[in-house]
CSV table of C-alpha atoms in Angstrom, one decimal:
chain,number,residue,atom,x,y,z
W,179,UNK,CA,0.0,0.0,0.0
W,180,UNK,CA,1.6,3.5,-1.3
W,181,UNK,CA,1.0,6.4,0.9
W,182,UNK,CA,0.7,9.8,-1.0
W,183,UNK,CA,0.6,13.1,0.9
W,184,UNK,CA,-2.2,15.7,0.0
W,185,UNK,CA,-1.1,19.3,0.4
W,186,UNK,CA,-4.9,20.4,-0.1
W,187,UNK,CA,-6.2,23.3,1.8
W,188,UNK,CA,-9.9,22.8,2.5
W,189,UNK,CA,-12.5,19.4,2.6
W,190,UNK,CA,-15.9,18.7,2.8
W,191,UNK,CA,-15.6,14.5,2.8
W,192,UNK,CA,-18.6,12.7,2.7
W,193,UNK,CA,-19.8,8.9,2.0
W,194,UNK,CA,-22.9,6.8,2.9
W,195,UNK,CA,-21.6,5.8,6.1
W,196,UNK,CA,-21.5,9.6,7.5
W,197,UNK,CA,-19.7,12.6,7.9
W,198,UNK,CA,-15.7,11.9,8.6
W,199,UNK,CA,-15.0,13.9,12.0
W,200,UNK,CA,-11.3,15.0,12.6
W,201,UNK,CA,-9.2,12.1,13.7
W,202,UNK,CA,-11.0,9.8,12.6
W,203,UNK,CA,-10.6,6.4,10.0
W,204,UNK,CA,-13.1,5.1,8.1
W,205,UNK,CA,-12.6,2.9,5.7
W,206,UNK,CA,-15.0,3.9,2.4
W,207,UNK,CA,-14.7,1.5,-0.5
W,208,UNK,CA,-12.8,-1.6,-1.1
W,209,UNK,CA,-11.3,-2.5,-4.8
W,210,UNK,CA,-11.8,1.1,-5.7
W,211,UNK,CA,-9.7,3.6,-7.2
W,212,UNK,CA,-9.6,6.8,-4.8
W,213,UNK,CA,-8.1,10.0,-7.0
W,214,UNK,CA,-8.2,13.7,-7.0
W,215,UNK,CA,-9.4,16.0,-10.1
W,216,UNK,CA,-6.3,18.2,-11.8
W,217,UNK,CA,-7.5,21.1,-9.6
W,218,UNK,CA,-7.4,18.9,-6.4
W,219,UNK,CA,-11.0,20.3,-5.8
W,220,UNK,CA,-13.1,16.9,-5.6
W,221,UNK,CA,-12.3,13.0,-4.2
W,222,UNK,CA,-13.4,10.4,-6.5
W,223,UNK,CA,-14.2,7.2,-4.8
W,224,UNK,CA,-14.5,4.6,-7.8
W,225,UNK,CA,-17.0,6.6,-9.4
W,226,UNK,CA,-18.5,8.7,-7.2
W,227,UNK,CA,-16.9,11.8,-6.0
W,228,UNK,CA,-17.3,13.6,-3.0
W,229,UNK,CA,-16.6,17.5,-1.9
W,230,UNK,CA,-13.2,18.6,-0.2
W,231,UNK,CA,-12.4,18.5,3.5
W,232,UNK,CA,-9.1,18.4,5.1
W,233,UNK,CA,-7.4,15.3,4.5
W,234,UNK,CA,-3.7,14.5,5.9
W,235,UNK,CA,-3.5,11.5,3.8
W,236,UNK,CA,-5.1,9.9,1.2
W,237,UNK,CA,-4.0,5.7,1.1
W,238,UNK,CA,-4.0,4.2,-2.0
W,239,UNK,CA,-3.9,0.8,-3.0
W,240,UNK,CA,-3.7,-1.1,-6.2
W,241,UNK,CA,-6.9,-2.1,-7.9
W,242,UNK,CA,-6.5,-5.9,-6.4
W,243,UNK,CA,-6.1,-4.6,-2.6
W,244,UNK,CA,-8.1,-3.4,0.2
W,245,UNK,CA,-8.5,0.7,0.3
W,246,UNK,CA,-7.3,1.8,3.6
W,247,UNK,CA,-8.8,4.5,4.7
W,248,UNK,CA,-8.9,8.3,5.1
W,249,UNK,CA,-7.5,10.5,7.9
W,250,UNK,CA,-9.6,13.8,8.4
W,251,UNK,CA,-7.2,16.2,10.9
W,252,UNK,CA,-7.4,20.1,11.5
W,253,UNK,CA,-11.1,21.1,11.1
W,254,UNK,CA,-13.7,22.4,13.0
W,255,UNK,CA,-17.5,20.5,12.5
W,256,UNK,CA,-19.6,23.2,12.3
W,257,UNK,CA,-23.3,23.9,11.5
W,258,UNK,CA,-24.4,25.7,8.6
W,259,UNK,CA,-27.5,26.9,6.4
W,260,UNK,CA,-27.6,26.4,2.9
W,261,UNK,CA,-30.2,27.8,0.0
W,262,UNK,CA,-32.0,24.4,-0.6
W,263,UNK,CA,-33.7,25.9,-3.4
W,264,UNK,CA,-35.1,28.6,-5.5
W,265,UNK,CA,-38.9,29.4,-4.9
W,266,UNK,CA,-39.0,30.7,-8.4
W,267,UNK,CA,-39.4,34.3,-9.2
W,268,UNK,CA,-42.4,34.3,-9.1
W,269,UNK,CA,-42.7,31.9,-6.2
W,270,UNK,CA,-43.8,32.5,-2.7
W,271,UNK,CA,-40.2,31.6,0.0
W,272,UNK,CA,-41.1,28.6,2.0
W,273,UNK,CA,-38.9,27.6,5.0
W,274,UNK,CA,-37.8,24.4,3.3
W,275,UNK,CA,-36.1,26.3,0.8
W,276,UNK,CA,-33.2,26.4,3.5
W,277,UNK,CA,-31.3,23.8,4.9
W,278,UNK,CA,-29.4,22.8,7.9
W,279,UNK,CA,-25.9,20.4,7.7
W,280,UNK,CA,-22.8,19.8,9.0
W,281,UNK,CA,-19.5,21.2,7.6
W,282,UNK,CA,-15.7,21.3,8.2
W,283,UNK,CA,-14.0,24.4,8.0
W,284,UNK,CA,-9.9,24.8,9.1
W,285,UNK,CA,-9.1,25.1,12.6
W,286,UNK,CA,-5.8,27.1,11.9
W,287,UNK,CA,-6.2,30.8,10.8
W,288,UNK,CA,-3.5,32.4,8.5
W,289,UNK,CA,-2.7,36.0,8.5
W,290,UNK,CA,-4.9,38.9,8.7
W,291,UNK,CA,-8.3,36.4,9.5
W,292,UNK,CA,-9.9,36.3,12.8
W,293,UNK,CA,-12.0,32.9,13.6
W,294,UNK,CA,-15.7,34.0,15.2
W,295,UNK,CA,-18.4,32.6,16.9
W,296,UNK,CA,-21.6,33.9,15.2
W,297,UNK,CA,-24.2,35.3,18.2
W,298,UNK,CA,-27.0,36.6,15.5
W,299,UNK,CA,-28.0,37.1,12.5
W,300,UNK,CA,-30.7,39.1,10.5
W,301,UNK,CA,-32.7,38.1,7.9
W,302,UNK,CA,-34.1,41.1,6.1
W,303,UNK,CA,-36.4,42.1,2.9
W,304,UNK,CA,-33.9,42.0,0.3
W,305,UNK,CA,-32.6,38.4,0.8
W,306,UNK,CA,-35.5,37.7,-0.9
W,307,UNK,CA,-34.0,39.0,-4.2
W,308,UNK,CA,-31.2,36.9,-3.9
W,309,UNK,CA,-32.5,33.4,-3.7
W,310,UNK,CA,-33.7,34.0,-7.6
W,311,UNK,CA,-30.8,32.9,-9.9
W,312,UNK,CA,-30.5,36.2,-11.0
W,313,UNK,CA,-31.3,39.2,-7.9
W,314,UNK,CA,-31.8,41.4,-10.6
W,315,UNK,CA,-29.7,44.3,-8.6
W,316,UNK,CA,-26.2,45.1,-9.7
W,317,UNK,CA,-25.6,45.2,-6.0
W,318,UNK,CA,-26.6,42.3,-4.7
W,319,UNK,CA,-25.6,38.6,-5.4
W,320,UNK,CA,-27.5,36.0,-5.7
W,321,UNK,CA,-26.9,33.1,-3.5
W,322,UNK,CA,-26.5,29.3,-5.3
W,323,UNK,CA,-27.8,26.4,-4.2
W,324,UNK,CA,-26.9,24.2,-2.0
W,325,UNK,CA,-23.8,27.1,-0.5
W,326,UNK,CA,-24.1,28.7,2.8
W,327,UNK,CA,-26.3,31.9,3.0
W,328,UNK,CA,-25.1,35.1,4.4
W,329,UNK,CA,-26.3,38.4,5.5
W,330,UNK,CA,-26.0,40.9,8.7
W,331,UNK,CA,-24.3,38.9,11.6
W,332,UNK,CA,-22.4,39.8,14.4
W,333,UNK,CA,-20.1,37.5,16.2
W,334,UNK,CA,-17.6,37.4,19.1
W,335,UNK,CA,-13.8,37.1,18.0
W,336,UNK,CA,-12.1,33.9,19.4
W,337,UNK,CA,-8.7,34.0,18.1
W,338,UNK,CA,-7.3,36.5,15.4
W,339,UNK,CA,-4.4,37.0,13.1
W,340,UNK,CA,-5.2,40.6,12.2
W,341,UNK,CA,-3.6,43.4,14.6
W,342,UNK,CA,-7.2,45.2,15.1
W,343,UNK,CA,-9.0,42.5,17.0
W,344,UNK,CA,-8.3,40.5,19.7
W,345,UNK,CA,-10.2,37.6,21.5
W,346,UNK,CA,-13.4,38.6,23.2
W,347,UNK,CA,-14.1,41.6,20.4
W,348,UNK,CA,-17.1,42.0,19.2
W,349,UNK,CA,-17.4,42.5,15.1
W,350,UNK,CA,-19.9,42.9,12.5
W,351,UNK,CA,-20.0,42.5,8.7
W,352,UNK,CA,-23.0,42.8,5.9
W,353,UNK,CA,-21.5,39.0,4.7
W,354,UNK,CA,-21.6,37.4,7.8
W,355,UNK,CA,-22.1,33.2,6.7
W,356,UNK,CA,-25.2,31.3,8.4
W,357,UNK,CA,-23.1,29.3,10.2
W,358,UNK,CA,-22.3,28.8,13.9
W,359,UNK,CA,-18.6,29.5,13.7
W,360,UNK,CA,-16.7,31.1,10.8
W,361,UNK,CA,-12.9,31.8,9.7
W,362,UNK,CA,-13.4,35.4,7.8
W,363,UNK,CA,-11.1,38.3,6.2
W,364,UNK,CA,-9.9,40.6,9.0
W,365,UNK,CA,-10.5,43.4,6.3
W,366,UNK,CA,-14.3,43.0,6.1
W,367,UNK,CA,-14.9,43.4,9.9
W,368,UNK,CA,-15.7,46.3,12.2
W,369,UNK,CA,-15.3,46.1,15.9
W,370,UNK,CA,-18.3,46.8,17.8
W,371,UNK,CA,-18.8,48.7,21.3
W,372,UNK,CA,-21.3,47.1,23.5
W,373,UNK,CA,-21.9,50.4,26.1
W,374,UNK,CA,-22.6,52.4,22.6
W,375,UNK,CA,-26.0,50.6,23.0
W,376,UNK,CA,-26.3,49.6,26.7
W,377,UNK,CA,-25.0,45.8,25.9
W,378,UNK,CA,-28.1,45.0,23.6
W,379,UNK,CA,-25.7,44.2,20.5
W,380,UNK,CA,-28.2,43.0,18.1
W,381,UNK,CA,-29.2,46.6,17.9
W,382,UNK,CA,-26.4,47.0,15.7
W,383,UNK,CA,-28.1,45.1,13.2
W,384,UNK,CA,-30.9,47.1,13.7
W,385,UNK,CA,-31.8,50.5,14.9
W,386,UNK,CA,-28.3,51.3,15.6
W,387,UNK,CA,-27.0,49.9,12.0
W,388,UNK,CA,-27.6,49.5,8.5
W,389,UNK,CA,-31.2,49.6,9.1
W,390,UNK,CA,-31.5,52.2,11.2
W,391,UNK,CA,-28.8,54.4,9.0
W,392,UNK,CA,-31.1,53.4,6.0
W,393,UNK,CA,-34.0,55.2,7.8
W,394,UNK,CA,-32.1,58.3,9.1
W,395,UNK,CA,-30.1,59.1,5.6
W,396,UNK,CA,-33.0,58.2,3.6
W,397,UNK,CA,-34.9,60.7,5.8
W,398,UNK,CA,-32.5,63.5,5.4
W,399,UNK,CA,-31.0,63.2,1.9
W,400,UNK,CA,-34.5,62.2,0.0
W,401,UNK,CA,-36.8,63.2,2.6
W,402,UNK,CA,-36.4,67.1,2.8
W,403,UNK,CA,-37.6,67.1,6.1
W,404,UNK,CA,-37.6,71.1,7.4
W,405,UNK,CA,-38.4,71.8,11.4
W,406,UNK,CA,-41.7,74.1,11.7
W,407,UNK,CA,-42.9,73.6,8.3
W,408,UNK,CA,-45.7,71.3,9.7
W,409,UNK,CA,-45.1,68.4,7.3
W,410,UNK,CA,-46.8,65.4,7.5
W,411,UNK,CA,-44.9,61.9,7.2
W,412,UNK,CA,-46.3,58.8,6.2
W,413,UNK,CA,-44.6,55.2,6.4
W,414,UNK,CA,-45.6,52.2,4.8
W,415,UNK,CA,-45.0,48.7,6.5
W,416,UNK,CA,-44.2,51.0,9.6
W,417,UNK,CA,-44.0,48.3,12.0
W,418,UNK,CA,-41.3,46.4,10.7
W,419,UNK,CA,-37.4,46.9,11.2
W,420,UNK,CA,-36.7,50.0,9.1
W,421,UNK,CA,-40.5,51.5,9.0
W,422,UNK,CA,-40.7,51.6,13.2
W,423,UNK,CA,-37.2,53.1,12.7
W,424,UNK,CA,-38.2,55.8,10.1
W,425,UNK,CA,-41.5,57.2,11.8
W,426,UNK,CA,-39.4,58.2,15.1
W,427,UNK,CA,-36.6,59.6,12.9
W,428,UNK,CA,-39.3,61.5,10.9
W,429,UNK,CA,-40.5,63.2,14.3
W,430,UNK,CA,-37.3,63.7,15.5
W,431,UNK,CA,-36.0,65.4,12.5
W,432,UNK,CA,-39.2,68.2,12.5
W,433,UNK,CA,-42.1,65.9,11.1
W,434,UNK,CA,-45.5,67.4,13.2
W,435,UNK,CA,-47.6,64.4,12.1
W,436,UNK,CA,-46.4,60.8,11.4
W,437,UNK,CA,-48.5,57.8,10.1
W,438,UNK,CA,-48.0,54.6,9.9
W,439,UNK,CA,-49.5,51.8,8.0
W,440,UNK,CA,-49.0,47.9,9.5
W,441,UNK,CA,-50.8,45.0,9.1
W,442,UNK,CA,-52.8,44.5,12.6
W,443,UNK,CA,-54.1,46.1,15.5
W,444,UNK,CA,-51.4,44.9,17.5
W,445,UNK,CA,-48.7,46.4,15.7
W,446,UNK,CA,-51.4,50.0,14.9
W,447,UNK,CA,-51.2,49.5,18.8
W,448,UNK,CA,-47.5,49.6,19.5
W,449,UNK,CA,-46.6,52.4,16.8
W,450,UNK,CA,-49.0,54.9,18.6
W,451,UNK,CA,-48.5,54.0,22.2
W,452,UNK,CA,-44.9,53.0,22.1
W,453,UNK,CA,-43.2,54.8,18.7
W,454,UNK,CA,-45.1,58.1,19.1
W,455,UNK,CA,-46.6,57.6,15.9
W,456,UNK,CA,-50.1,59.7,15.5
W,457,UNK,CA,-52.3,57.2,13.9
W,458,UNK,CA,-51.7,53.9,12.3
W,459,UNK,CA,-53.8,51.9,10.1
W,460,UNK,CA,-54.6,48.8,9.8
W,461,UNK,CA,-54.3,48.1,5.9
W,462,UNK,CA,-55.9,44.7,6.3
W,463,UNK,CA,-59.1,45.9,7.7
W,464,UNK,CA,-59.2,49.6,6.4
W,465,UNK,CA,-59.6,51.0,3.4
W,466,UNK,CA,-56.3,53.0,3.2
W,467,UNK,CA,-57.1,55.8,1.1
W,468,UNK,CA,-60.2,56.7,3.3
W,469,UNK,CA,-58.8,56.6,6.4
W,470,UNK,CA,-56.1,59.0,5.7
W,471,UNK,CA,-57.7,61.6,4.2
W,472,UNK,CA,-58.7,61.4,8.0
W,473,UNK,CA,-55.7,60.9,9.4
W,474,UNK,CA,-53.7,63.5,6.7
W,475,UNK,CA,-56.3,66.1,5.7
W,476,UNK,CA,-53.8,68.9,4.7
W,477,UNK,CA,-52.5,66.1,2.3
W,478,UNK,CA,-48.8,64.1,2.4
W,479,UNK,CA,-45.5,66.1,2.3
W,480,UNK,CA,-43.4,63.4,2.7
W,481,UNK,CA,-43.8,59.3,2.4
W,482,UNK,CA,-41.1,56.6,3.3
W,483,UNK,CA,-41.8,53.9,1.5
W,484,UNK,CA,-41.2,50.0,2.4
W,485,UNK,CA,-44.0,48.0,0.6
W,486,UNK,CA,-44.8,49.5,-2.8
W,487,UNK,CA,-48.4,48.4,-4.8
W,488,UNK,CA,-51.8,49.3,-3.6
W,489,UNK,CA,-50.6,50.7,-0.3
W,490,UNK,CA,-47.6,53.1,-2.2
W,491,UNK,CA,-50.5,53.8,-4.7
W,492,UNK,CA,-53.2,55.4,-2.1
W,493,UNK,CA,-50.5,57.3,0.0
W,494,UNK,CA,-48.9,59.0,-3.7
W,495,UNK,CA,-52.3,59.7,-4.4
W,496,UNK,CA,-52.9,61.9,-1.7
W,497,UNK,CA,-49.6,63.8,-1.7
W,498,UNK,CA,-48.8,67.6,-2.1
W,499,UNK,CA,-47.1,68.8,-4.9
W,500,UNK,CA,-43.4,69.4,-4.4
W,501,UNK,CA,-43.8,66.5,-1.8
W,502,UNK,CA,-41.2,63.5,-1.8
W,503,UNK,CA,-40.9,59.9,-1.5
W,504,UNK,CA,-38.1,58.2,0.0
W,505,UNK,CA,-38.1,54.8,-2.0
W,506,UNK,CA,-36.4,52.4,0.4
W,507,UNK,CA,-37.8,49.3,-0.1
W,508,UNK,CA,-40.8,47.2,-2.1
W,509,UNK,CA,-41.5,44.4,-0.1
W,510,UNK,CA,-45.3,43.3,-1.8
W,511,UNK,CA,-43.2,43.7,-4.9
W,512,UNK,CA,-40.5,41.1,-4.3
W,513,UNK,CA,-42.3,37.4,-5.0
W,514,UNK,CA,-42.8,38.8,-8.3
W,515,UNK,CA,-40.7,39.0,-11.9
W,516,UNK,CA,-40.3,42.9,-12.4
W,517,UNK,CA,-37.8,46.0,-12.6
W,518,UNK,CA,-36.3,47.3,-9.3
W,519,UNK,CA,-37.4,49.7,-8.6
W,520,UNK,CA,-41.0,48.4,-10.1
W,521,UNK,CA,-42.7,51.7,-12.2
W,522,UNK,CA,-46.0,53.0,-10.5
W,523,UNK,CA,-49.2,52.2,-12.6
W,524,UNK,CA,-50.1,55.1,-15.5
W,525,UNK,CA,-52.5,57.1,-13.4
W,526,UNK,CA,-50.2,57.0,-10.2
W,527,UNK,CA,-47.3,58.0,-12.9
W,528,UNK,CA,-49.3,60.9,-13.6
W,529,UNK,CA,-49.9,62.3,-10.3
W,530,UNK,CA,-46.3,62.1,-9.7
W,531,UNK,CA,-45.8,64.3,-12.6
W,532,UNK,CA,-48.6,66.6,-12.2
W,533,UNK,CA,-47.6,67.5,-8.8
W,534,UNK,CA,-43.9,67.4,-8.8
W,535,UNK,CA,-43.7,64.8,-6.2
W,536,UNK,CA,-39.4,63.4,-6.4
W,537,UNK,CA,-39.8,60.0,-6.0
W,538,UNK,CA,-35.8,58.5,-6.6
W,539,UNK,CA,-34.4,54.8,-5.8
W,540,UNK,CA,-32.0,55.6,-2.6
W,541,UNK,CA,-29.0,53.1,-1.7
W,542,UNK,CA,-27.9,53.7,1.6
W,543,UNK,CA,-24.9,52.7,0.3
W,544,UNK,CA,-24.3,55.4,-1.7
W,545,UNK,CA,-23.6,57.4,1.3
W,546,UNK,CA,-20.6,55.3,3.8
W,547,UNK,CA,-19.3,58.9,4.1
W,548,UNK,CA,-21.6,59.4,6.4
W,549,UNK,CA,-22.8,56.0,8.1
W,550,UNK,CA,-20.0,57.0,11.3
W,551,UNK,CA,-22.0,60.1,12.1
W,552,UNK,CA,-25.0,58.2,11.5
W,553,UNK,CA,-24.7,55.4,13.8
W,554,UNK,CA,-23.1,58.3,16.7
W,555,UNK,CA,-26.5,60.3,16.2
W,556,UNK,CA,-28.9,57.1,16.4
W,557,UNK,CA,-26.8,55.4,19.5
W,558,UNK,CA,-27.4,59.1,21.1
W,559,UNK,CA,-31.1,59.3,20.3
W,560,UNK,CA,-31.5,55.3,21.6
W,561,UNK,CA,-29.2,55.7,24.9
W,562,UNK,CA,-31.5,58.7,25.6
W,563,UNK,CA,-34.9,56.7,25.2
W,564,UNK,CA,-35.8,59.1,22.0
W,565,UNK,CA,-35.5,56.0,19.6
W,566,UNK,CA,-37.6,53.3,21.0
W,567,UNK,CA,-36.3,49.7,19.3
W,568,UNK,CA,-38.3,46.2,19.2
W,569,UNK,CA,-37.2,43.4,18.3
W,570,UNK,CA,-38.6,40.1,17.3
W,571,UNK,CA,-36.4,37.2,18.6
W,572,UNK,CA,-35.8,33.6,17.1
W,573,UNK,CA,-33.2,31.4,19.3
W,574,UNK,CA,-31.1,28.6,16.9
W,575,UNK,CA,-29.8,28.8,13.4
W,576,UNK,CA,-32.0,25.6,12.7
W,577,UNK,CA,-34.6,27.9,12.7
W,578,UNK,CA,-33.6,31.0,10.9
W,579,UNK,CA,-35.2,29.8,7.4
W,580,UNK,CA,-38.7,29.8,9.4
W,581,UNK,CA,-37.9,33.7,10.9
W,582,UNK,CA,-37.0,34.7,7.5
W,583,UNK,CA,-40.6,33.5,5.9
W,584,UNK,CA,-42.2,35.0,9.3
W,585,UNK,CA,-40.4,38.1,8.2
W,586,UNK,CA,-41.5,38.7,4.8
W,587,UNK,CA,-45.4,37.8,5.9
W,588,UNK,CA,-45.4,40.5,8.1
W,589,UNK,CA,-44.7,38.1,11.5
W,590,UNK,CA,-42.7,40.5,13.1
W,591,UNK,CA,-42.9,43.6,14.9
W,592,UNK,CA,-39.3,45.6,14.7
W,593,UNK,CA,-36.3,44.1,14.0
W,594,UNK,CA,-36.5,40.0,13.1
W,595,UNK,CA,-33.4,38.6,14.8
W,596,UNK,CA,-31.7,34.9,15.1
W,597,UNK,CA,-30.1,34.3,18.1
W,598,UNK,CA,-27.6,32.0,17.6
W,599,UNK,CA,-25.7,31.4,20.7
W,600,UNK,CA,-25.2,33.5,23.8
């Protein structure tokens, strides 16, 4: 038997009998040929081949003797979700388009990573775009099939090769993997201060971050918000992450009058009694358009928009001129096959003509310039109680497929978070 070493730097082995675990032997076929491809990127086992995980040494054997077996050394096991599926673009996401497995990744670092232990995750709107095969955004990919999902995470640091963390940081990125523990690029992370939001980290993935600077800058660069001109706001889906956000940022910033519209009494409940909002509706039960010439008789100045269609169409069609609509997001918009941002029927095309309303696409990434002031002005406004945040909380990984579905059905109120581990 002929022992050839592998110099091959990452595995995923696996055969009928199981998952190899470091250290372990196992033998997996007997008169078969085991070989690697030219690129060294796949095990072949007779003729079936298997993805890469760290392997020591691969035994060979001639075609008359025994295979020996495989030694699996230097990994972590780890858990991790995966897109299962596409729903189809025009398809409605089910939980089961997810899935949960095992993986190996390296348990040596090289330098400038740092190895992390994931504590959440958030599963937002525009995830949804990327489970089609094409996300139909030049700024966002699309994930493939059956490779681990990623999105805002935050994670504690337990060993690191890049001079600006240490162990016990906390860090942040916008491509944080669904996994439970992850080897990433140093130069992708930023290190995150706890007493900047009382200890309740997730906030950073919420209020306090890329959702909550998405609400402020939208607000100020497209919103044209002026103190004591008595402008009214209104915010569709404006109980979920980025709406609850946007409503208080709208009063804070000079707004007289915000509205909100949610999806049940519950949630018309907490935005008046908890958010300072001045009347929500109840879009499932209410006819929209009457209710806020009610709630809005001088008319809309200004209208942050999550959730596009019927909702986007009543609000536009009771705006001022010269008004403006901060297009953030589309989220009744995104099971279906159309442009991004979709166009607003013919009629609702000519109000926004006739009465001069600006309604532009806005990237809150067009503006990192200003995200540090951002995030200083909205960890202010929370640590003072002026920006209330909820969240909505799901504990395990396992189950982060079902929070995302909750999410984009309207199951949460704030902020949808995934606990991971503590």
């Amino acid at each position: 038997m002929q022992m050839r070493p592998l110099e091959i730097a990452f595995f995923s082995f696996f055969c009928k009998s199981g998952t190899l675990r470091p250290g372990e032997r196992r033998t997996v076929a007997t008169r078969a040929w085991v070989s690697v491809d030219a690129r060294m990127s796949r095990v072949f086992v007779g003729k079936s081949s298997c993805n890469l995980i760290f392997v020591e040494h691969l035994l060979l054997c001639r075609e008359t003797e025994p295979l020996g077996s495989i030694l699996v050394t230097g990994v972590m096991i780890i858990q991790r979700v995966v897109l299962n599926s596409r729903p189809g673009i025009n398809g409605v996401p089910v939980a089961e388009n997810f899935r949960m497995e095992e993986a190996a990744i390296p348990d040596k670092i090289t330098d400038g990573q740092v190895k992390v232990r994931t504590l959440c995750l958030s599963v937002d709107p525009y995830m949804r775009c990327r489970m089609n095969e094409n996300s139909g955004s030049d700024y966002l990919v699309a994930w493939k099939v059956s490779e681990v999902a990623d999105g805002g995470g935050i994670g504690v640091v337990e060993e690191s090769k890049d001079v600006r963390f240490a162990a016990g940081d906390f860090v942040t990125c916008f491509n944080w993997p669904w996994q439970t523990k992850a080897i990433l690029d140093g130069k992708h992370l930023e290190k995150l201060d706890p007493q900047l939001v009382d200890g309740h980290l997730s906030y950073f993935l919420g209020a306090a971050g890329l959702t909550g600077l998405t609400a402020l800058l939208g607000i100020r660069e497209k919103g044209h918000v002026s103190p004591g001109a008595h402008q009214t706001m209104v915010v569709s889906g404006a109980a979920g992450a980025c709406g609850s956000v946007a409503g208080q940022i709208g009063r804070l910033e000079g707004c007289s009058r915000v509205v909100g519209t949610c999806g049940s009494d519950e949630k018309c409940s907490t935005l008046v009694s908890e958010m300072g909002f001045d009347a929500a509706i109840n879009y499932k039960m209410e006819n929209v358009a009457q209710h806020l010439q009610v709630v809005c008789p001088a008319g809309v100045d200004v209208y942050f928009d999550n959730v596009g269609g019927d909702i986007s169409d009543a609000v536009i069609s009771q705006m001022k001129p010269n008004s403006h609509i901060v297009l953030c997001g589309q989220i009744s918009q995104y099971n279906q096959d159309m442009s991004s941002p979709p166009p607003p029927p013919p009629a609702i095309e000519e109000i926004i003509k006739v009465q001069n309303i600006t309604r532009e696409r806005f990237l809150v990434t067009d503006y990192k310039d200003k995200y540090a002031a951002g995030t200083q002005q909205l960890c202010q406004w929370i640590k003072e109680g002026k920006l209330k945040v909820r969240e909505t909380v799901v504990r395990g990984l396992e189950n982060i497929g079902e929070a995302f579905v909750s999410m984009m059905t309207g199951g949460n109120i704030g902020k949808q978070i995934v606990l991971v581990s503590e």
